Amino acid sequence: MFQTIDHCRSCDGATLHDVLSLGEVPLADKFLSAADLSRPEPVFPLNVAFCGDCSLVQIRETVEPDVLFGSDYPYFSSFSPAWVEHCRRNAEELIASRDLGAEHLVVEIASNDGYMLRNFHDRGIATLGIDPVPGPAAAAEALGIPTLRKFFSAELAENLTTEGRFADVILGNNVLAHVADLSGFVNGIRTLLKPGGVAVIEAPYVRDLIDHCEFDTVYHEHLCYFSVTALNRLFLDRGLCLTEVRRLPTHGGSIRLYIEHGTAPSDQVCRLLDEEAALGIDSLSYYESFAQRVSVLQESLVALLDRLRSAGKTVAGYGAAAKGTTLLNASGVRSEHLDFIVDRNIYKHGHHMPGLKTPIFAPERLLTEMPDYVLLLAWNFQEEIIRQQSEYLSQGGRFIVPVPEVRIVDGLRDQSAA
Ligand code: DWN
Ligand code: ZN
């Protein structure tokens, strides 16, 4: 069900240096039904490597996409209001800056439940979603957004252009890192993108991952962890260029790429490349201390949970997030540490976390059970969730925020480390 690479996913170089091993962990989004609890749960090695030739950070293990993104894939973007608003603002800016109208075509790769394309569709702009997962695709189609239930590929791009369909705008949020055939994917963008068009892609930024110890964002769905340096090489090698890159706070720190047909990055991108070179993001030394910092964080989390349990305290979790699967299972958190986990995504209710098998309920359970502490597994939405759970806090509840360092929070301001 999985292969291990010894050549780089972008440049095919053979100089891959291991920088972090997270052991053997279950698949991050494979939430368990009650029936699954009595069956053996597959686990897979999870190892992060740095390419000495093009600086791409990547995991060595490739799990079959059909296994990772099968019909049971539970992620619906619209359960995160702050994320939906972030994408609406992006859409509005694109519509205005490119004067998009009915004669234009906006294509989104990994269009999920229509959370992004609806902003274009509602303005009469032609849209096309591409997403292989039936649940979210059906939700998008219910909004009137035509959706191809396929993985995007160079072949799909060829088929679309053969039908005379070229995109004025191609969108892709948090999909580039998920792609096994990275070269085919980028070649497909070059094929589908109309001359003068723009591809706008968001991906987690490896600089934030390393600087803020966001090791839990490493899981089998995320094959690559991008720097501007690695992305510049990836696109230039395939006839595309970065015309702008913006840093964003979403998902623990991301970058938004503006990509066009061309042969050289813009001055703004060159300045970011220089910044990364000055930090050493294009050299192995930048990543060498990461594993040690991850171990310290993991040990402090388990020690805190042990202390709380020994003191008779009750602990729950908030956010049945993919990153939560890595945080819990790779850190050695045990099932007895957490009584339950809550999440707003109704499709996760009644299921159990991969590995620990902790049951998942609706957030209302925090007030009915009033656990002493709640481990914030979806820490990337810390402010939104703490505002949302003000009643739990006002009744004496506290959050444990695990990243970038383990700390206890009893309101919107952070407290000292735990
Ligand atoms: O790349 C990916 C990211 C974008 O989304 C996917 N491969 C998988 C997924 O990763 P994740 O599950 O760690 O992402 P989120 O968006 O950080 O997950 C947040 C979880 O928290 C979701 O299940 C929704 C839930 N949530 C909630 O219960 N209440 C989120 C918010 C904002 C809330 O208020
Ligand atoms: Zn490489």
Tab-separated table of C-alpha atoms and ligand atoms in Angstrom:
chain	number	residue	atom	x	y	z
A	1	MET	CA	0.000	0.000	0.000
A	2	PHE	CA	3.033	2.270	0.078
A	3	GLN	CA	6.396	2.812	-1.642
A	4	THR	CA	9.580	4.390	-0.284
A	5	ILE	CA	11.454	6.906	-2.448
A	6	ASP	CA	15.214	7.256	-2.740
A	7	HIS	CA	15.070	10.011	-5.377
A	8	CYS	CA	13.639	13.535	-4.975
A	9	ARG	CA	9.979	14.056	-5.891
A	10	SER	CA	10.831	17.263	-7.767
A	11	CYS	CA	14.321	17.092	-9.294
A	12	ASP	CA	14.856	13.297	-9.184
A	13	GLY	CA	18.169	13.892	-7.372
A	14	ALA	CA	19.625	11.056	-5.280
A	15	THR	CA	20.936	13.176	-2.380
A	16	LEU	CA	18.113	12.801	0.131
A	17	HIS	CA	19.208	13.459	3.743
A	18	ASP	CA	16.953	12.136	6.550
A	19	VAL	CA	16.048	14.928	9.023
A	20	LEU	CA	13.182	13.519	11.133
A	21	SER	CA	11.663	10.119	11.836
A	22	LEU	CA	8.167	10.016	13.362
A	23	GLY	CA	8.084	6.233	13.689
A	24	GLU	CA	5.153	4.145	12.475
A	25	VAL	CA	1.809	5.977	12.617
A	26	PRO	CA	-1.741	5.369	11.344
A	27	LEU	CA	-3.109	7.371	8.396
A	28	ALA	CA	-4.036	10.820	9.686
A	29	ASP	CA	-7.557	11.094	8.293
A	30	LYS	CA	-8.603	7.456	8.663
A	31	PHE	CA	-11.030	8.022	11.534
A	32	LEU	CA	-12.303	4.723	12.910
A	33	SER	CA	-15.912	3.603	12.951
A	34	ALA	CA	-17.129	1.444	15.854
A	35	ALA	CA	-16.717	-1.616	13.601
A	36	ASP	CA	-13.101	-0.636	12.832
A	37	LEU	CA	-12.181	-0.775	16.527
A	38	SER	CA	-12.074	-4.571	16.506
A	39	ARG	CA	-9.956	-4.728	13.319
A	40	PRO	CA	-6.151	-4.313	13.050
A	41	GLU	CA	-5.291	-0.715	12.108
A	42	PRO	CA	-2.494	-0.318	9.515
A	43	VAL	CA	0.456	1.885	10.471
A	44	PHE	CA	3.154	3.207	8.153
A	45	PRO	CA	6.662	4.594	8.639
A	46	LEU	CA	6.851	8.397	8.415
A	47	ASN	CA	10.293	9.821	7.613
A	48	VAL	CA	11.173	13.369	6.494
A	49	ALA	CA	14.106	14.004	4.147
A	50	PHE	CA	15.821	17.079	2.632
A	51	CYS	CA	16.972	17.102	-0.998
A	52	GLY	CA	20.562	18.339	-1.243
A	53	ASP	CA	20.044	19.232	-4.923
A	54	CYS	CA	16.845	21.333	-4.987
A	55	SER	CA	16.132	21.863	-1.235
A	56	LEU	CA	12.730	20.169	-1.336
A	57	VAL	CA	11.678	18.729	2.044
A	58	GLN	CA	9.579	15.605	1.583
A	59	ILE	CA	8.570	12.346	3.222
A	60	ARG	CA	10.039	9.141	1.910
A	61	GLU	CA	6.794	7.145	2.062
A	62	THR	CA	4.173	7.349	-0.704
A	63	VAL	CA	0.834	5.840	0.312
A	64	GLU	CA	-1.521	5.150	-2.605
A	65	PRO	CA	-3.679	8.286	-3.270
A	66	ASP	CA	-6.781	6.118	-3.616
A	67	VAL	CA	-6.133	4.890	-0.061
A	68	LEU	CA	-5.536	8.377	1.352
A	69	PHE	CA	-8.317	10.191	-0.505
A	70	GLY	CA	-10.908	7.465	-0.812
A	71	SER	CA	-14.661	7.874	-0.595
A	72	ASP	CA	-14.390	7.995	3.216
A	73	TYR	CA	-12.072	11.053	3.205
A	74	PRO	CA	-13.764	13.223	5.832
A	75	TYR	CA	-12.377	16.724	5.244
A	76	PHE	CA	-14.941	19.430	4.451
A	77	SER	CA	-13.369	22.901	4.235
A	78	SER	CA	-16.572	24.713	5.163
A	79	PHE	CA	-16.479	23.548	8.795
A	80	SER	CA	-13.794	26.172	9.443
A	81	PRO	CA	-15.405	29.650	9.187
A	82	ALA	CA	-12.099	31.545	9.398
A	83	TRP	CA	-10.744	29.463	6.518
A	84	VAL	CA	-13.864	30.085	4.422
A	85	GLU	CA	-13.536	33.853	5.027
A	86	HIS	CA	-9.828	33.769	4.145
A	87	CYS	CA	-10.692	32.157	0.807
A	88	ARG	CA	-13.561	34.570	0.138
A	89	ARG	CA	-11.176	37.511	0.453
A	90	ASN	CA	-8.737	35.822	-1.915
A	91	ALA	CA	-11.518	35.281	-4.472
A	92	GLU	CA	-12.785	38.853	-4.228
A	93	GLU	CA	-9.258	40.186	-4.811
A	94	LEU	CA	-8.781	37.973	-7.877
A	95	ILE	CA	-12.161	38.937	-9.359
A	96	ALA	CA	-11.332	42.624	-8.991
A	97	SER	CA	-7.659	42.521	-10.008
A	98	ARG	CA	-8.289	40.406	-13.114
A	99	ASP	CA	-11.716	41.883	-13.924
A	100	LEU	CA	-13.199	38.377	-14.121
A	101	GLY	CA	-16.567	37.929	-15.753
A	102	ALA	CA	-18.827	35.358	-17.414
A	103	GLU	CA	-16.365	34.917	-20.291
A	104	HIS	CA	-13.627	33.672	-17.945
A	105	LEU	CA	-13.060	30.154	-16.591
A	106	VAL	CA	-11.847	29.540	-13.031
A	107	VAL	CA	-10.713	25.977	-12.317
A	108	GLU	CA	-10.003	24.762	-8.777
A	109	ILE	CA	-7.943	21.634	-8.116
A	110	ALA	CA	-9.061	19.881	-4.884
A	111	SER	CA	-12.207	21.989	-4.913
A	112	ASN	CA	-13.644	20.101	-1.916
A	113	ASP	CA	-17.190	21.285	-1.042
A	114	GLY	CA	-17.248	24.431	-3.179
A	115	TYR	CA	-16.030	26.664	-0.324
A	116	MET	CA	-13.837	28.670	-2.770
A	117	LEU	CA	-15.480	28.360	-6.202
A	118	ARG	CA	-18.850	29.485	-4.848
A	119	ASN	CA	-17.433	33.016	-4.656
A	120	PHE	CA	-16.839	33.004	-8.425
A	121	HIS	CA	-19.971	31.038	-9.305
A	122	ASP	CA	-22.168	33.488	-7.373
A	123	ARG	CA	-20.743	36.312	-9.555
A	124	GLY	CA	-21.651	34.523	-12.805
A	125	ILE	CA	-18.057	33.500	-13.590
A	126	ALA	CA	-17.660	30.061	-15.188
A	127	THR	CA	-16.181	27.539	-12.771
A	128	LEU	CA	-14.971	23.948	-12.818
A	129	GLY	CA	-14.125	21.943	-9.708
A	130	ILE	CA	-11.770	18.953	-9.737
A	131	ASP	CA	-11.930	16.656	-6.711
A	132	PRO	CA	-11.974	12.826	-6.499
A	133	VAL	CA	-13.804	12.579	-3.155
A	134	PRO	CA	-17.544	12.038	-3.701
A	135	GLY	CA	-18.891	13.621	-0.481
A	136	PRO	CA	-17.390	17.102	-0.831
A	137	ALA	CA	-17.846	16.987	-4.649
A	138	ALA	CA	-21.576	16.347	-4.205
A	139	ALA	CA	-21.765	19.316	-1.801
A	140	ALA	CA	-20.103	21.518	-4.455
A	141	GLU	CA	-22.452	20.312	-7.172
A	142	ALA	CA	-25.404	21.105	-4.908
A	143	LEU	CA	-24.151	24.716	-5.063
A	144	GLY	CA	-24.264	24.569	-8.863
A	145	ILE	CA	-20.515	24.088	-9.315
A	146	PRO	CA	-19.690	21.470	-11.998
A	147	THR	CA	-17.136	19.091	-10.481
A	148	LEU	CA	-15.007	16.404	-12.114
A	149	ARG	CA	-14.576	13.563	-9.595
A	150	LYS	CA	-10.997	12.904	-10.581
A	151	PHE	CA	-7.444	13.544	-9.477
A	152	PHE	CA	-5.873	16.399	-11.457
A	153	SER	CA	-3.104	15.210	-13.790
A	154	ALA	CA	-1.254	16.125	-16.980
A	155	GLU	CA	-3.599	13.770	-18.841
A	156	LEU	CA	-6.736	15.438	-17.460
A	157	ALA	CA	-5.326	18.829	-18.464
A	158	GLU	CA	-4.706	17.553	-22.003
A	159	ASN	CA	-8.275	16.249	-22.208
A	160	LEU	CA	-9.732	19.572	-21.057
A	161	THR	CA	-7.692	21.623	-23.548
A	162	THR	CA	-8.591	19.189	-26.334
A	163	GLU	CA	-12.195	20.165	-25.584
A	164	GLY	CA	-11.119	23.814	-25.905
A	165	ARG	CA	-11.257	24.503	-22.168
A	166	PHE	CA	-8.374	26.694	-20.967
A	167	ALA	CA	-8.317	28.308	-17.531
A	168	ASP	CA	-7.927	32.035	-16.942
A	169	VAL	CA	-7.357	31.238	-13.257
A	170	ILE	CA	-6.297	27.936	-11.687
A	171	LEU	CA	-6.704	27.613	-7.915
A	172	GLY	CA	-5.224	25.020	-5.611
A	173	ASN	CA	-5.298	25.375	-1.813
A	174	ASN	CA	-3.427	22.784	0.259
A	175	VAL	CA	-3.231	20.315	-2.606
A	176	LEU	CA	0.296	20.701	-4.034
A	177	ALA	CA	1.780	18.991	-0.975
A	178	HIS	CA	-0.555	16.033	-1.486
A	179	VAL	CA	0.520	15.157	-5.023
A	180	ALA	CA	2.558	12.025	-5.705
A	181	ASP	CA	3.225	12.871	-9.373
A	182	LEU	CA	4.457	16.432	-8.727
A	183	SER	CA	5.967	16.833	-12.189
A	184	GLY	CA	2.804	15.678	-13.950
A	185	PHE	CA	0.712	17.987	-11.794
A	186	VAL	CA	2.820	21.054	-12.631
A	187	ASN	CA	2.946	20.108	-16.324
A	188	GLY	CA	-0.838	19.862	-16.191
A	189	ILE	CA	-1.047	23.409	-14.841
A	190	ARG	CA	1.166	24.631	-17.697
A	191	THR	CA	-1.088	22.883	-20.231
A	192	LEU	CA	-4.388	24.116	-18.783
A	193	LEU	CA	-3.339	27.702	-18.000
A	194	LYS	CA	-4.322	30.147	-20.718
A	195	PRO	CA	-1.454	32.474	-21.865
A	196	GLY	CA	-1.716	35.521	-19.597
A	197	GLY	CA	-3.583	33.453	-17.007
A	198	VAL	CA	-2.497	32.916	-13.403
A	199	ALA	CA	-2.384	29.928	-11.085
A	200	VAL	CA	-2.861	30.826	-7.413
A	201	ILE	CA	-1.738	28.067	-5.065
A	202	GLU	CA	-1.498	27.969	-1.265
A	203	ALA	CA	0.681	25.505	0.621
A	204	PRO	CA	2.103	25.218	4.142
A	205	TYR	CA	5.502	26.971	4.357
A	206	VAL	CA	8.391	24.782	5.527
A	207	ARG	CA	10.012	27.826	7.183
A	208	ASP	CA	7.057	28.091	9.608
A	209	LEU	CA	7.023	24.323	10.116
A	210	ILE	CA	10.664	24.326	11.215
A	211	ASP	CA	10.670	27.667	13.076
A	212	HIS	CA	7.497	26.834	15.068
A	213	CYS	CA	8.151	23.102	15.501
A	214	GLU	CA	4.967	22.164	13.656
A	215	PHE	CA	5.996	18.509	13.308
A	216	ASP	CA	2.343	17.407	13.610
A	217	THR	CA	1.622	18.862	10.167
A	218	VAL	CA	3.742	15.996	8.845
A	219	TYR	CA	1.533	13.094	7.802
A	220	HIS	CA	1.200	10.783	4.804
A	221	GLU	CA	-1.193	13.090	2.924
A	222	HIS	CA	1.543	15.760	2.904
A	223	LEU	CA	4.282	14.387	0.674
A	224	CYS	CA	6.169	17.714	0.364
A	225	TYR	CA	6.965	20.702	2.612
A	226	PHE	CA	7.763	23.678	0.457
A	227	SER	CA	10.267	26.496	0.536
A	228	VAL	CA	10.228	29.244	-2.109
A	229	THR	CA	13.653	27.965	-3.167
A	230	ALA	CA	12.316	24.471	-3.913
A	231	LEU	CA	9.146	25.812	-5.551
A	232	ASN	CA	11.074	28.177	-7.789
A	233	ARG	CA	13.066	25.204	-9.123
A	234	LEU	CA	9.954	23.003	-9.425
A	235	PHE	CA	8.095	25.516	-11.632
A	236	LEU	CA	11.035	26.909	-13.637
A	237	ASP	CA	11.995	23.381	-14.666
A	238	ARG	CA	8.529	23.103	-16.237
A	239	GLY	CA	8.099	26.426	-18.061
A	240	LEU	CA	6.315	28.328	-15.315
A	241	CYS	CA	7.546	31.078	-13.000
A	242	LEU	CA	6.651	32.578	-9.625
A	243	THR	CA	5.484	36.165	-10.122
A	244	GLU	CA	4.558	36.802	-6.496
A	245	VAL	CA	4.722	34.955	-3.151
A	246	ARG	CA	2.850	36.049	-0.027
A	247	ARG	CA	3.266	34.675	3.487
A	248	LEU	CA	-0.013	33.816	5.258
A	249	PRO	CA	-0.904	32.846	8.863
A	250	THR	CA	-3.242	30.012	7.821
A	251	HIS	CA	-2.615	26.374	8.812
A	252	GLY	CA	0.336	27.324	11.004
A	253	GLY	CA	1.990	29.448	8.313
A	254	SER	CA	1.522	29.139	4.568
A	255	ILE	CA	2.597	30.762	1.334
A	256	ARG	CA	0.375	31.862	-1.537
A	257	LEU	CA	2.048	31.498	-4.929
A	258	TYR	CA	1.126	33.425	-8.064
A	259	ILE	CA	2.357	31.425	-11.056
A	260	GLU	CA	2.387	32.337	-14.766
A	261	HIS	CA	3.937	31.122	-18.003
A	262	GLY	CA	7.518	32.444	-18.004
A	263	THR	CA	11.203	31.826	-17.516
A	264	ALA	CA	12.247	33.875	-14.492
A	265	PRO	CA	10.870	34.777	-11.047
A	266	SER	CA	9.870	38.381	-10.276
A	267	ASP	CA	12.071	40.762	-8.266
A	268	GLN	CA	9.796	40.269	-5.238
A	269	VAL	CA	10.322	36.508	-5.449
A	270	CYS	CA	14.074	36.969	-5.889
A	271	ARG	CA	14.149	38.947	-2.643
A	272	LEU	CA	12.441	36.036	-0.854
A	273	LEU	CA	14.924	33.610	-2.413
A	274	ASP	CA	17.788	35.751	-1.083
A	275	GLU	CA	16.125	35.803	2.353
A	276	GLU	CA	15.861	32.005	2.394
A	277	ALA	CA	19.482	31.642	1.274
A	278	ALA	CA	20.597	33.963	4.098
A	279	LEU	CA	18.654	31.767	6.590
A	280	GLY	CA	20.163	28.601	5.117
A	281	ILE	CA	16.809	27.101	4.047
A	282	ASP	CA	18.644	25.718	1.023
A	283	SER	CA	21.144	23.855	3.213
A	284	LEU	CA	20.899	20.744	5.401
A	285	SER	CA	22.158	22.523	8.543
A	286	TYR	CA	18.880	24.485	8.816
A	287	TYR	CA	16.993	21.225	9.424
A	288	GLU	CA	19.498	19.293	11.529
A	289	SER	CA	18.325	20.533	14.959
A	290	PHE	CA	14.640	20.012	14.159
A	291	ALA	CA	14.424	16.385	15.328
A	292	GLN	CA	15.888	17.285	18.722
A	293	ARG	CA	13.416	20.158	19.177
A	294	VAL	CA	10.552	17.837	18.251
A	295	SER	CA	11.639	15.307	20.876
A	296	VAL	CA	11.716	18.007	23.569
A	297	LEU	CA	8.191	19.130	22.688
A	298	GLN	CA	6.875	15.556	22.591
A	299	GLU	CA	8.412	14.695	25.959
A	300	SER	CA	7.021	17.848	27.581
A	301	LEU	CA	3.519	17.094	26.266
A	302	VAL	CA	3.470	13.514	27.586
A	303	ALA	CA	4.984	14.637	30.913
A	304	LEU	CA	2.251	17.266	31.334
A	305	LEU	CA	-0.519	14.773	30.522
A	306	ASP	CA	1.012	12.262	32.970
A	307	ARG	CA	1.144	14.954	35.685
A	308	LEU	CA	-2.475	15.974	35.113
A	309	ARG	CA	-3.750	12.406	35.129
A	310	SER	CA	-1.744	11.597	38.288
A	311	ALA	CA	-3.359	14.641	39.913
A	312	GLY	CA	-6.787	13.227	39.019
A	313	LYS	CA	-7.475	15.864	36.379
A	314	THR	CA	-9.688	15.149	33.350
A	315	VAL	CA	-8.417	15.977	29.846
A	316	ALA	CA	-10.260	16.052	26.508
A	317	GLY	CA	-9.188	17.134	23.017
A	318	TYR	CA	-10.542	19.750	20.585
A	319	GLY	CA	-10.220	19.168	16.839
A	320	ALA	CA	-10.254	15.684	15.274
A	321	ALA	CA	-7.605	17.075	12.960
A	322	ALA	CA	-5.222	15.158	10.730
A	323	LYS	CA	-2.370	16.923	12.546
A	324	GLY	CA	-3.854	15.620	15.794
A	325	THR	CA	-3.240	12.050	14.646
A	326	THR	CA	0.470	12.786	14.214
A	327	LEU	CA	0.729	14.818	17.425
A	328	LEU	CA	-0.857	12.098	19.552
A	329	ASN	CA	0.560	8.966	17.973
A	330	ALA	CA	4.099	10.168	17.149
A	331	SER	CA	4.526	11.717	20.624
A	332	GLY	CA	3.545	8.619	22.581
A	333	VAL	CA	0.343	10.102	24.012
A	334	ARG	CA	-1.678	7.164	25.350
A	335	SER	CA	-5.418	6.475	25.089
A	336	GLU	CA	-5.820	6.903	28.867
A	337	HIS	CA	-4.580	10.503	28.625
A	338	LEU	CA	-7.694	11.780	26.773
A	339	ASP	CA	-11.317	10.960	27.664
A	340	PHE	CA	-12.808	12.189	24.371
A	341	ILE	CA	-12.274	14.616	21.483
A	342	VAL	CA	-14.742	17.139	20.061
A	343	ASP	CA	-15.036	18.528	16.537
A	344	ARG	CA	-17.551	20.590	14.545
A	345	ASN	CA	-17.352	18.328	11.516
A	346	ILE	CA	-20.507	16.234	11.864
A	347	TYR	CA	-19.065	13.511	9.621
A	348	LYS	CA	-16.436	12.769	12.307
A	349	HIS	CA	-18.948	12.351	15.170
A	350	GLY	CA	-19.336	8.760	16.351
A	351	HIS	CA	-15.895	7.936	14.958
A	352	HIS	CA	-12.627	7.480	16.819
A	353	MET	CA	-9.155	9.010	16.433
A	354	PRO	CA	-6.680	6.900	14.473
A	355	GLY	CA	-4.305	5.039	16.766
A	356	LEU	CA	-5.550	6.131	20.210
A	357	LYS	CA	-9.160	5.260	19.288
A	358	THR	CA	-10.429	8.227	21.354
A	359	PRO	CA	-14.154	8.810	20.653
A	360	ILE	CA	-15.195	11.981	18.780
A	361	PHE	CA	-18.257	14.064	19.722
A	362	ALA	CA	-19.773	17.494	19.000
A	363	PRO	CA	-18.197	20.479	20.811
A	364	GLU	CA	-21.239	20.826	23.092
A	365	ARG	CA	-19.842	17.896	25.104
A	366	LEU	CA	-17.226	20.231	26.605
A	367	LEU	CA	-19.958	21.974	28.612
A	368	THR	CA	-21.833	18.818	29.583
A	369	GLU	CA	-18.658	17.007	30.731
A	370	MET	CA	-16.527	20.053	31.765
A	371	PRO	CA	-13.098	18.383	31.512
A	372	ASP	CA	-10.443	20.248	33.549
A	373	TYR	CA	-8.262	20.672	30.441
A	374	VAL	CA	-8.720	20.492	26.664
A	375	LEU	CA	-5.745	19.691	24.420
A	376	LEU	CA	-6.110	21.941	21.355
A	377	LEU	CA	-5.260	19.618	18.469
A	378	ALA	CA	-6.466	22.226	15.937
A	379	TRP	CA	-4.063	24.848	17.348
A	380	ASN	CA	-3.971	26.600	13.988
A	381	PHE	CA	-7.467	27.885	14.820
A	382	GLN	CA	-6.548	28.797	18.413
A	383	GLU	CA	-8.084	32.288	18.505
A	384	GLU	CA	-11.284	31.262	16.712
A	385	ILE	CA	-11.826	28.208	18.914
A	386	ILE	CA	-11.011	29.941	22.207
A	387	ARG	CA	-13.467	32.738	21.348
A	388	GLN	CA	-16.022	30.078	20.460
A	389	GLN	CA	-15.452	28.213	23.767
A	390	SER	CA	-15.618	31.263	26.063
A	391	GLU	CA	-18.366	29.598	28.156
A	392	TYR	CA	-16.138	26.566	28.842
A	393	LEU	CA	-13.330	28.926	29.884
A	394	SER	CA	-15.623	31.076	32.039
A	395	GLN	CA	-16.567	27.925	33.964
A	396	GLY	CA	-12.906	27.292	34.758
A	397	GLY	CA	-11.854	25.197	31.805
A	398	ARG	CA	-8.361	25.545	30.367
A	399	PHE	CA	-6.752	24.775	27.025
A	400	ILE	CA	-3.416	23.088	26.485
A	401	VAL	CA	-1.844	24.487	23.312
A	402	PRO	CA	0.910	22.087	22.165
A	403	VAL	CA	2.671	24.011	19.373
A	404	PRO	CA	5.166	25.770	19.129
A	405	GLU	CA	5.677	24.875	22.805
A	406	VAL	CA	3.370	23.160	25.292
A	407	ARG	CA	1.515	25.817	27.301
A	408	ILE	CA	-1.706	26.246	29.283
A	409	VAL	CA	-4.133	28.964	28.156
A	410	ASP	CA	-7.143	30.219	30.123
A	411	GLY	CA	-8.249	32.925	27.688
A	412	LEU	CA	-7.183	34.738	24.568
A	413	ARG	CA	-3.771	35.499	26.077
A	414	ASP	CA	-1.193	32.740	26.363
A	415	GLN	CA	0.095	31.732	29.793
A	416	SER	CA	3.613	30.576	30.605
A	417	ALA	CA	4.844	27.214	29.354
A	418	ALA	CA	3.275	24.264	31.107
B	1	DWN	O1	-3.980	19.751	4.224
B	1	DWN	C1	-4.993	19.494	4.880
B	1	DWN	C2	-5.558	20.490	5.822
B	1	DWN	C3	-5.810	21.768	5.056
B	1	DWN	O2	-6.779	20.046	6.335
B	1	DWN	C4	-5.690	18.218	4.729
B	1	DWN	N1	-4.711	17.257	4.235
B	1	DWN	C5	-6.289	17.678	5.996
B	1	DWN	C6	-6.743	18.743	6.904
B	1	DWN	O3	-5.817	18.776	7.983
B	1	DWN	P1	-6.389	19.061	9.437
B	1	DWN	O4	-7.567	18.157	9.682
B	1	DWN	O5	-5.290	19.101	10.434
B	1	DWN	O6	-6.914	20.537	9.130
B	1	DWN	P2	-7.654	21.548	10.019
B	1	DWN	O7	-8.469	22.389	9.092
B	1	DWN	O8	-6.689	22.255	10.894
B	1	DWN	O9	-8.646	20.677	10.938
B	1	DWN	C7	-9.365	21.362	11.845
B	1	DWN	C8	-10.371	20.408	12.469
B	1	DWN	O10	-10.964	21.148	13.509
B	1	DWN	C9	-11.456	20.043	11.465
B	1	DWN	O11	-11.912	18.718	11.702
B	1	DWN	C10	-12.548	21.030	11.784
B	1	DWN	C11	-12.368	21.256	13.266
B	1	DWN	N2	-12.799	22.580	13.734
B	1	DWN	C12	-13.702	22.587	14.772
B	1	DWN	O12	-14.115	21.539	15.271
B	1	DWN	N3	-14.137	23.800	15.245
B	1	DWN	C13	-12.302	23.715	13.172
B	1	DWN	C14	-12.741	24.941	13.649
B	1	DWN	C15	-12.213	26.236	13.071
B	1	DWN	C16	-13.696	24.972	14.714
B	1	DWN	O13	-14.128	26.047	15.174
B	2	ZN	ZN	15.286	17.693	-5.330
